[in-house]
Amino acid sequence: MMLKIKRVPTLVSNYQKDDAGAPARSLGGCGRNCLKTCCIPDAKLPLYAFKKVTGKDLALRECGEPPVAFLDSLVLGEWEDRVQRGLFRYDVTACETKDAKIWMVIPGEYGFVAQLNEGRHLKKRPTEFRVDKVLQPFDENKFNFTKVGQEEVLFQFEASDDGQVQFFPNAPVDVDNSPSFVAINVSPIEYGHVLLIPHIFECLPQRIDRESFLLALHMAVEANNPYFRLGYNSLGAFATINHLHFQAYYLALPFPIEKAPTKKIANLNGGVKISELLKYPVRGLVFEGGDTLEDLSNVVSDACICLQNNNIPFNVLISDCGKQVFLLPQCYAEKQALGEVDAELLDTQVNPAVWEISGHMVLKRKKDYDEASEGNAWRLLAEVSLSEERFQEVNDLIFEAIGCAELDVNVQGVKEVDAVSSSSHPTTVVVAVLDLTLGRGFQAARNNKFSIRG
């Protein structure tokens, strides 16, 4: 039996409405200035070439004020430029318009963030999505990121050839080597909401591989800002575009999942530590450390590949400047397709993907926003989680795949709390975030987000 659910797909590009795309012409392009072969040959786009992080660099680099906040400035500067050019579907910092974004920190132990975004889902009809198959072939006939306009691309993101950070404001696009792009999400959840699209012209389906996951970690390291996270949704875990991509945005507040206690369950060769989330509604694993960034990346990506190969939907949160990764297998869409989710939860139309699971609840109805509570958030997320028995079965598959035959029986206990929540996020952040709710605009938001390092 094929399992499907109906949901409203998020419009991440202004060209997504025309899924079939415009026919290519041999000369002059298709007229849309897209990224396909009809328009891209003569295109020039900014290129940010990052320095690959070595083991020594990783050990010395702390998440905080970088010598030059170049990627931060580039991402936000280019993102704000697209705001001024009217490329977004709504102003994510506005507070009183129909499509407004309003949010608050829910009182309680974890501080779940409730956001009202009524305009994000109302302009498109529900579409059927298959949710029982994590790995699906790429389909050129469906919307993919080669169909976005070049104006939606912020810059190319590639490793530097000479080991030094470089920026080229007008670089040719080397189609043959399939560069990676950073583009805007035209339906942003938060300030600076972008998409990282690895090797865009290879048209990879939405599936994790070692190289692409390492690229995502490098972006987190380059941003060097604890409030910049990257997220990934697999098919079956609320990804709606089957073209490999990560999402990222700034939220100047610790996520609830980052504050949850953990229990160490394994130490691996290469310095990677694996812990289990405790006292959190969604069961998951936390990966930290590593002698090199590649050590951490390989362990996490191999775990993700294991889940993909075993048809287990999952979400990933990259946190703490790439030093901490949360892996969260889930089953909400499967329960929804089987009719096992309470109708009251379904009526909220909340799609619990990586941001919601991390504690940033994007709500579609003012009723749910007005009644938001820690209990309601917990109730929804508990439906996302695997059962304890199933979670242990999945863990066994993961540990076998990553070559971890023996778990660390000397667990640290409930008192071990992730470093991100205690050191990287100063308490003064709440004051800065409240400025956004007053609608002080993009530049004020940018200033706040860069000043809250204590």
XYZ file of C-alpha atoms in Angstrom, residues 55-272:
218
model
C 41.829 19.412 12.769
C 43.999 22.118 14.327
C 41.728 24.900 13.120
C 38.660 23.121 14.457
C 40.172 22.659 17.901
C 41.192 26.310 18.219
C 38.107 27.928 16.736
C 35.428 28.935 19.214
C 31.914 29.908 18.215
C 31.730 33.641 18.795
C 32.912 36.871 17.234
C 34.977 35.981 14.142
C 37.884 38.157 13.001
C 35.743 39.222 10.026
C 32.038 38.331 9.960
C 32.237 38.064 6.199
C 29.794 35.274 5.559
C 27.313 36.776 8.011
C 27.597 40.120 6.249
C 27.393 38.505 2.829
C 24.377 36.364 3.622
C 22.421 39.101 5.343
C 23.544 41.896 3.066
C 22.523 40.005 -0.071
C 19.346 38.754 1.617
C 18.320 42.313 2.533
C 19.061 43.399 -1.013
C 16.466 40.854 -2.200
C 14.032 42.296 0.329
C 14.457 45.740 -1.193
C 13.920 44.247 -4.642
C 10.587 42.754 -3.539
C 11.472 39.100 -4.121
C 9.906 37.760 -0.915
C 6.246 36.859 -0.570
C 5.925 38.787 2.702
C 7.918 40.880 5.182
C 9.051 38.429 7.853
C 9.662 41.241 10.367
C 6.230 42.830 9.980
C 3.714 42.471 12.791
C 0.310 43.749 11.677
C -0.301 42.788 8.042
C -2.359 39.846 6.803
C 0.731 37.825 5.955
C 2.533 38.885 9.103
C 4.941 36.888 11.171
C 4.282 37.205 14.907
C 6.059 35.103 17.480
C 6.633 34.691 21.190
C 8.557 32.550 23.640
C 6.104 30.213 25.357
C 6.451 30.267 29.150
C 7.830 27.020 30.530
C 10.959 25.046 31.196
C 12.118 24.766 27.578
C 11.023 28.058 26.061
C 9.359 26.774 22.888
C 9.029 29.521 20.276
C 5.531 29.950 18.841
C 5.326 31.811 15.536
C 2.160 32.872 13.758
C 2.627 32.923 10.000
C -0.823 32.918 8.454
C 0.368 33.875 4.987
C 2.844 31.063 4.448
C 0.336 28.382 3.381
C -2.817 30.118 2.137
C -1.869 30.792 -1.487
C -1.571 27.262 -2.846
C -3.805 24.206 -2.935
C -2.915 21.044 -0.995
C -0.852 18.541 -2.970
C -0.446 14.793 -2.469
C 2.976 13.682 -1.252
C 4.177 10.134 -0.942
C 5.506 9.616 2.588
C 6.419 5.934 2.660
C 9.553 6.174 0.516
C 12.563 8.169 1.750
C 14.595 7.605 -1.409
C 12.879 8.655 -4.629
C 14.476 9.374 -8.024
C 14.934 12.962 -9.156
C 12.140 14.049 -11.512
C 13.105 16.774 -13.978
C 9.430 17.451 -14.713
C 8.731 18.581 -11.154
C 9.930 21.821 -9.625
C 13.641 21.812 -8.863
C 16.187 24.488 -8.071
C 17.529 24.810 -11.611
C 14.219 26.545 -12.347
C 14.718 29.414 -9.891
C 15.665 32.852 -11.158
C 19.274 33.989 -10.957
C 18.119 36.977 -8.907
C 17.128 34.551 -6.118
C 20.696 33.221 -5.860
C 22.851 35.039 -3.286
C 26.215 33.487 -4.130
C 28.127 30.355 -5.056
C 29.669 28.496 -2.106
C 32.807 26.475 -2.795
C 36.045 25.381 -1.138
C 38.999 27.661 -1.857
C 41.715 26.308 -4.140
C 44.556 27.938 -2.194
C 43.333 27.417 1.361
C 42.382 31.068 1.901
C 38.955 32.681 2.171
C 38.173 34.573 -1.019
C 35.234 36.466 -2.459
C 34.630 37.167 -6.133
C 31.665 39.491 -6.763
C 31.317 38.484 -10.431
C 32.485 34.923 -11.003
C 31.582 32.751 -13.995
C 29.403 29.744 -13.245
C 31.368 26.554 -13.939
C 28.470 24.327 -14.961
C 30.722 21.348 -15.678
C 31.929 21.288 -12.048
C 28.388 21.831 -10.729
C 28.923 24.497 -8.052
C 26.871 24.781 -4.866
C 24.520 27.748 -4.506
C 23.023 29.684 -1.614
C 19.600 31.092 -2.539
C 16.775 32.837 -0.727
C 13.653 31.076 0.462
C 10.920 33.416 -0.765
C 8.618 32.167 2.041
C 10.976 32.796 4.947
C 10.358 31.474 8.435
C 12.897 33.815 9.958
C 15.450 36.490 9.260
C 18.080 35.430 6.728
C 16.218 32.249 5.675
C 18.253 30.702 2.852
C 18.720 27.424 1.018
C 22.048 25.656 0.505
C 21.861 23.624 -2.702
C 24.898 21.334 -3.123
C 26.170 20.717 -6.661
C 22.990 22.131 -8.113
C 23.486 20.996 -11.724
C 23.967 17.361 -10.747
C 20.240 17.374 -9.882
C 20.722 15.159 -6.835
C 17.558 13.887 -5.148
C 16.885 14.768 -1.506
C 19.290 12.323 0.097
C 22.330 12.833 2.331
C 25.817 11.936 1.118
C 29.186 12.527 2.778
C 30.337 15.332 0.507
C 27.129 17.355 0.690
C 26.819 17.013 4.446
C 30.412 18.191 4.909
C 29.555 21.231 2.782
C 26.666 22.043 5.136
C 28.970 21.770 8.161
C 31.453 24.094 6.464
C 28.703 26.682 6.015
C 27.908 26.507 9.736
C 31.601 26.892 10.570
C 32.011 29.827 8.182
C 28.992 31.641 9.623
C 30.626 31.277 13.062
C 27.458 32.448 14.758
C 25.589 30.338 17.353
C 22.246 31.685 16.146
C 22.731 30.465 12.575
C 21.562 26.870 12.194
C 21.171 24.594 9.215
C 18.393 22.052 8.933
C 17.583 19.099 6.719
C 14.296 17.274 6.100
C 14.236 13.913 4.362
C 11.389 12.809 2.141
C 8.738 11.401 4.445
C 9.799 13.961 7.084
C 8.228 16.978 5.367
C 10.665 17.753 2.583
C 8.495 18.708 -0.369
C 11.133 19.319 -3.058
C 13.079 16.266 -4.192
C 16.243 18.192 -5.069
C 19.044 18.060 -2.501
C 18.988 21.115 -0.232
C 19.512 22.296 3.319
C 17.757 25.235 4.943
C 19.300 27.817 7.248
C 18.298 30.964 9.110
C 19.132 33.203 12.054
C 17.102 33.100 15.250
C 18.761 34.945 18.112
C 17.501 32.578 20.770
C 18.523 29.095 21.915
C 16.318 26.356 20.512
C 14.607 24.195 23.138
C 16.301 21.088 21.748
C 19.680 22.727 22.366
C 18.807 23.120 26.037
C 17.586 19.551 26.531
C 19.694 17.275 28.793
C 21.618 14.459 27.146
C 23.135 11.122 28.128
C 26.409 10.017 26.553
C 26.108 6.562 25.013
C 29.217 6.205 22.830
C 32.701 7.530 22.114
C 34.026 6.759 18.649
C 37.477 6.673 17.155
C 38.148 10.101 15.745
C 36.847 11.857 18.846
C 33.135 11.895 18.021
